[in-house]
Amino acid sequence: MLILQKQIKLIQRPTGTPTKEDFEMVNAPIGDISEGEMLVKTVYISVDPYLRGRMNDTKSYIPPFELNQMISSGVVAQVVDSKSSLFEKGDMVLGSLPWQEFTIAKDNTVRKIDHTLAPASAYLSVLGMTGLTAYFGLLDIGKPKEGETVVVSGAAGAVGSIVGQIAKIKGAHVVGIAGSDEKVKFLIDELGFDAAINYKTQDVAEALREACPNGIDVYFENVGGEIADAVFPLLNNFARIPVCGAISSYNNEQVDVGPRVQGYLIKTSSLMQGFTIGNYASRFGEGAKDLATWLTEGKLKYEETITEGFDHTIDAFLDLFKGSNLGKAIVKVAEIEKY
Amino acid sequence: MLILQKQIKLIQRPTGTPTKEDFEMVNAPIGDISEGEMLVKTVYISVDPYLRGRMNDTKSYIPPFELNQMISSGVVAQVVDSKSSLFEKGDMVLGSLPWQEFTIAKDNTVRKIDHTLAPASAYLSVLGMTGLTAYFGLLDIGKPKEGETVVVSGAAGAVGSIVGQIAKIKGAHVVGIAGSDEKVKFLIDELGFDAAINYKTQDVAEALREACPNGIDVYFENVGGEIADAVFPLLNNFARIPVCGAISSYNNEQVDVGPRVQGYLIKTSSLMQGFTIGNYASRFGEGAKDLATWLTEGKLKYEETITEGFDHTIDAFLDLFKGSNLGKAIVKVAEIEKY
């Protein structure tokens, strides 16, 4: 019996903001597994801003997606059939997998997760790459000290919301920048940020001056653009800027232009460092341990915006650029089965 | 007898490029020395691009110059009268001193230099702040490894010419960017750079691509502006950018605008760090020792553009922004006397 499943392919490289027309949903057979392989059912798909970069045909830290091939990203899946001695039916696994309902995965391409410790989706957010990105970017580059001021943009997003909470754990004065009053309220009331700014309704430069009376020691960069421009004049001496993302420019068709930063960096002896989480692969264990501890201790909360149904995966991705998600954006494709 | 001497004061803050009208030369009495003080005669004055920043009334790493007060900078002087047990007539000293022909200096504000080891003027260039700026910026932030590609802008200037030579000592492939064919020839023929680019006659982006077939690992930033813009697309993974100066923007009246750098830093996990030499004060000994060794061994050459006469100090300063100097710009005010 030929069983068909749905797949999502990139059929043209987006110009500017991605649209539905850049993708195609197709039906394809599932195929058979060989020795050392498992058939896994997609449960959760991670949709992330950085995927936009991979849709361009340009050199970056990871190769671009190929045209007419499936998109792939972080996926939590469940083993439904196994010819591997390492995994059995029912196991929950995590890997970088294609956007389809079922995948035939080699047993060395995924790792088992324990979803009794934390919900399976948390392995795509706070306990996964998102949490580790926040952890290493903030602590290895930002190095916040007690009493320092940490500003984070994209603060209600997947990475930003964890960055701010870790900064609070480290005793910093934490200011978030986000895009709605609801998010501002969430950051202050739910996550314990000291202040938060709605960049859509407030003058960011003025609001930052008010929220950061002692200047800015760490700026965790998620968005770039004019929001970042407003931060530079307020940097303290020896400020640190982990550069994690620049979502405001990902869809730009023209070169993204703004005030040059060299003068600010010189005046304050400040550091700006780009990073991707792959740089820290050898230290994931260290980060995962701290994140899990803080989560268990109730010091770390995480929010997810879950879109239901594989058919809405593309919508969930496109929504990232509308700024509508709170916390980590995840697509729920299937229920976890008990076997 | 009242002896008058000349002094140079800042009488208005420059708008854009400084002009002679921003300064005033006045006559003033020399005064008498007290216990613990010496009368020193100015021999060499260092004129440096960073002084432009101190002429603005803005917060920076050093306070702005006061209006109607003298400019000050690195000065080599000779003791002509002493009421200090630490210095005697004829001693050569180095300090941050006002622009005047004679200064009454407290004995804890200057240090003695040995001008039998190297010419006295070298203490304002290769053996002074200039050399140390090149040394720490390149080695502490840039960290060039053997075989890597180091690009330096302002390459024929005081700092840049030393940066390139230290990079060569460390085994790097060194490419300089400068503003005339004469400078380009000097960098390659005299200082041993592997390649050099004349930004006034060449397409910098294209010339860099050609001169850096393996990309750019270290960019030592002296100039900012469009020259820097051309560097970012060629950065290798984990590139380092010590940000020392941005002379192209010092005289800008409008905000200096260009392509935002965040995207480049993320794609390559690169680091950009502003610094000033004061950050390394505790390590000056280490740097001075290496620089003196390389100088003695003939591995380090230095060039000076010497302007004769205190009356031409302002001209020498203004010339910095015309890009006409080769190596360190110094004003020779007086001869060293033998007592």
PDB file of N, CA, C and O in Angstrom, chain B residues 225-250:
ATOM      1  N   GLY B 225      33.688  54.774   7.330  1.00  0.00           N
ATOM      2  CA  GLY B 225      33.137  55.219   6.058  1.00  0.00           C
ATOM      3  C   GLY B 225      33.082  54.137   4.992  1.00  0.00           C
ATOM      4  O   GLY B 225      32.999  52.943   5.291  1.00  0.00           O
ATOM      5  N   GLU B 226      33.145  54.568   3.743  1.00  0.00           N
ATOM      6  CA  GLU B 226      32.928  53.644   2.624  1.00  0.00           C
ATOM      7  C   GLU B 226      34.030  52.611   2.470  1.00  0.00           C
ATOM      8  O   GLU B 226      33.808  51.533   1.916  1.00  0.00           O
ATOM      9  N   ILE B 227      35.217  52.950   2.941  1.00  0.00           N
ATOM     10  CA  ILE B 227      36.302  51.967   2.869  1.00  0.00           C
ATOM     11  C   ILE B 227      35.959  50.781   3.752  1.00  0.00           C
ATOM     12  O   ILE B 227      36.070  49.622   3.338  1.00  0.00           O
ATOM     13  N   ALA B 228      35.493  51.062   4.960  1.00  0.00           N
ATOM     14  CA  ALA B 228      35.090  49.976   5.865  1.00  0.00           C
ATOM     15  C   ALA B 228      33.931  49.185   5.254  1.00  0.00           C
ATOM     16  O   ALA B 228      33.902  47.951   5.323  1.00  0.00           O
ATOM     17  N   ASP B 229      32.986  49.905   4.649  1.00  0.00           N
ATOM     18  CA  ASP B 229      31.823  49.221   4.058  1.00  0.00           C
ATOM     19  C   ASP B 229      32.262  48.123   3.088  1.00  0.00           C
ATOM     20  O   ASP B 229      31.620  47.081   2.979  1.00  0.00           O
ATOM     21  N   ALA B 230      33.346  48.395   2.382  1.00  0.00           N
ATOM     22  CA  ALA B 230      33.805  47.445   1.359  1.00  0.00           C
ATOM     23  C   ALA B 230      34.436  46.204   1.980  1.00  0.00           C
ATOM     24  O   ALA B 230      34.577  45.172   1.321  1.00  0.00           O
ATOM     25  N   VAL B 231      34.822  46.295   3.230  1.00  0.00           N
ATOM     26  CA  VAL B 231      35.493  45.179   3.896  1.00  0.00           C
ATOM     27  C   VAL B 231      34.498  44.115   4.361  1.00  0.00           C
ATOM     28  O   VAL B 231      34.741  42.913   4.225  1.00  0.00           O
ATOM     29  N   PHE B 232      33.362  44.570   4.896  1.00  0.00           N
ATOM     30  CA  PHE B 232      32.435  43.638   5.561  1.00  0.00           C
ATOM     31  C   PHE B 232      32.009  42.442   4.708  1.00  0.00           C
ATOM     32  O   PHE B 232      31.976  41.317   5.201  1.00  0.00           O
ATOM     33  N   PRO B 233      31.695  42.636   3.421  1.00  0.00           N
ATOM     34  CA  PRO B 233      31.258  41.473   2.636  1.00  0.00           C
ATOM     35  C   PRO B 233      32.341  40.414   2.455  1.00  0.00           C
ATOM     36  O   PRO B 233      32.042  39.304   2.046  1.00  0.00           O
ATOM     37  N   LEU B 234      33.597  40.758   2.767  1.00  0.00           N
ATOM     38  CA  LEU B 234      34.691  39.807   2.535  1.00  0.00           C
ATOM     39  C   LEU B 234      35.178  39.133   3.814  1.00  0.00           C
ATOM     40  O   LEU B 234      36.153  38.366   3.797  1.00  0.00           O
ATOM     41  N   LEU B 235      34.525  39.407   4.924  1.00  0.00           N
ATOM     42  CA  LEU B 235      34.969  38.824   6.190  1.00  0.00           C
ATOM     43  C   LEU B 235      34.845  37.304   6.174  1.00  0.00           C
ATOM     44  O   LEU B 235      33.847  36.753   5.724  1.00  0.00           O
ATOM     45  N   ASN B 236      35.843  36.661   6.696  1.00  0.00           N
ATOM     46  CA  ASN B 236      35.771  35.216   6.922  1.00  0.00           C
ATOM     47  C   ASN B 236      35.042  34.930   8.229  1.00  0.00           C
ATOM     48  O   ASN B 236      34.840  35.834   9.046  1.00  0.00           O
ATOM     49  N   ASN B 237      34.702  33.674   8.438  1.00  0.00           N
ATOM     50  CA  ASN B 237      34.122  33.284   9.720  1.00  0.00           C
ATOM     51  C   ASN B 237      35.100  33.626  10.845  1.00  0.00           C
ATOM     52  O   ASN B 237      36.301  33.465  10.700  1.00  0.00           O
ATOM     53  N   PHE B 238      34.543  34.091  11.933  1.00  0.00           N
ATOM     54  CA  PHE B 238      35.324  34.442  13.129  1.00  0.00           C
ATOM     55  C   PHE B 238      36.373  35.520  12.869  1.00  0.00           C
ATOM     56  O   PHE B 238      37.444  35.515  13.463  1.00  0.00           O
ATOM     57  N   ALA B 239      36.036  36.461  11.981  1.00  0.00           N
ATOM     58  CA  ALA B 239      36.937  37.594  11.742  1.00  0.00           C
ATOM     59  C   ALA B 239      36.922  38.531  12.948  1.00  0.00           C
ATOM     60  O   ALA B 239      35.975  38.541  13.729  1.00  0.00           O
ATOM     61  N   ARG B 240      38.001  39.298  13.091  1.00  0.00           N
ATOM     62  CA  ARG B 240      38.118  40.255  14.193  1.00  0.00           C
ATOM     63  C   ARG B 240      38.398  41.652  13.638  1.00  0.00           C
ATOM     64  O   ARG B 240      39.256  41.807  12.774  1.00  0.00           O
ATOM     65  N   ILE B 241      37.693  42.641  14.176  1.00  0.00           N
ATOM     66  CA  ILE B 241      37.846  44.020  13.720  1.00  0.00           C
ATOM     67  C   ILE B 241      38.161  44.932  14.895  1.00  0.00           C
ATOM     68  O   ILE B 241      37.261  45.387  15.600  1.00  0.00           O
ATOM     69  N   PRO B 242      39.436  45.198  15.157  1.00  0.00           N
ATOM     70  CA  PRO B 242      39.766  46.215  16.155  1.00  0.00           C
ATOM     71  C   PRO B 242      39.388  47.586  15.586  1.00  0.00           C
ATOM     72  O   PRO B 242      39.802  47.925  14.482  1.00  0.00           O
ATOM     73  N   VAL B 243      38.568  48.328  16.321  1.00  0.00           N
ATOM     74  CA  VAL B 243      38.118  49.628  15.820  1.00  0.00           C
ATOM     75  C   VAL B 243      38.883  50.712  16.561  1.00  0.00           C
ATOM     76  O   VAL B 243      38.626  50.997  17.722  1.00  0.00           O
ATOM     77  N   CYS B 244      39.852  51.259  15.853  1.00  0.00           N
ATOM     78  CA  CYS B 244      40.798  52.189  16.456  1.00  0.00           C
ATOM     79  C   CYS B 244      40.430  53.628  16.137  1.00  0.00           C
ATOM     80  O   CYS B 244      40.547  54.520  16.963  1.00  0.00           O
ATOM     81  N   GLY B 245      39.988  53.859  14.907  1.00  0.00           N
ATOM     82  CA  GLY B 245      39.677  55.217  14.481  1.00  0.00           C
ATOM     83  C   GLY B 245      38.676  55.190  13.346  1.00  0.00           C
ATOM     84  O   GLY B 245      38.417  54.155  12.747  1.00  0.00           O
ATOM     85  N   ALA B 246      38.110  56.374  13.095  1.00  0.00           N
ATOM     86  CA  ALA B 246      37.144  56.504  12.001  1.00  0.00           C
ATOM     87  C   ALA B 246      37.306  57.895  11.427  1.00  0.00           C
ATOM     88  O   ALA B 246      36.375  58.682  11.363  1.00  0.00           O
ATOM     89  N   ILE B 247      38.553  58.182  10.987  1.00  0.00           N
ATOM     90  CA  ILE B 247      38.895  59.564  10.628  1.00  0.00           C
ATOM     91  C   ILE B 247      37.979  60.115   9.549  1.00  0.00           C
ATOM     92  O   ILE B 247      37.722  61.311   9.508  1.00  0.00           O
ATOM     93  N   SER B 248      37.432  59.238   8.706  1.00  0.00           N
ATOM     94  CA  SER B 248      36.580  59.730   7.618  1.00  0.00           C
ATOM     95  C   SER B 248      35.331  60.425   8.156  1.00  0.00           C
ATOM     96  O   SER B 248      34.706  61.204   7.453  1.00  0.00           O
ATOM     97  N   SER B 249      34.974  60.125   9.392  1.00  0.00           N
ATOM     98  CA  SER B 249      33.731  60.718   9.913  1.00  0.00           C
ATOM     99  C   SER B 249      33.951  61.785  10.967  1.00  0.00           C
ATOM    100  O   SER B 249      33.001  62.392  11.432  1.00  0.00           O
ATOM    101  N   TYR B 250      35.190  62.021  11.354  1.00  0.00           N
ATOM    102  CA  TYR B 250      35.420  62.944  12.474  1.00  0.00           C
ATOM    103  C   TYR B 250      34.896  64.352  12.201  1.00  0.00           C
ATOM    104  O   TYR B 250      34.533  65.071  13.114  1.00  0.00           O
TER     105      TYR B 250
END
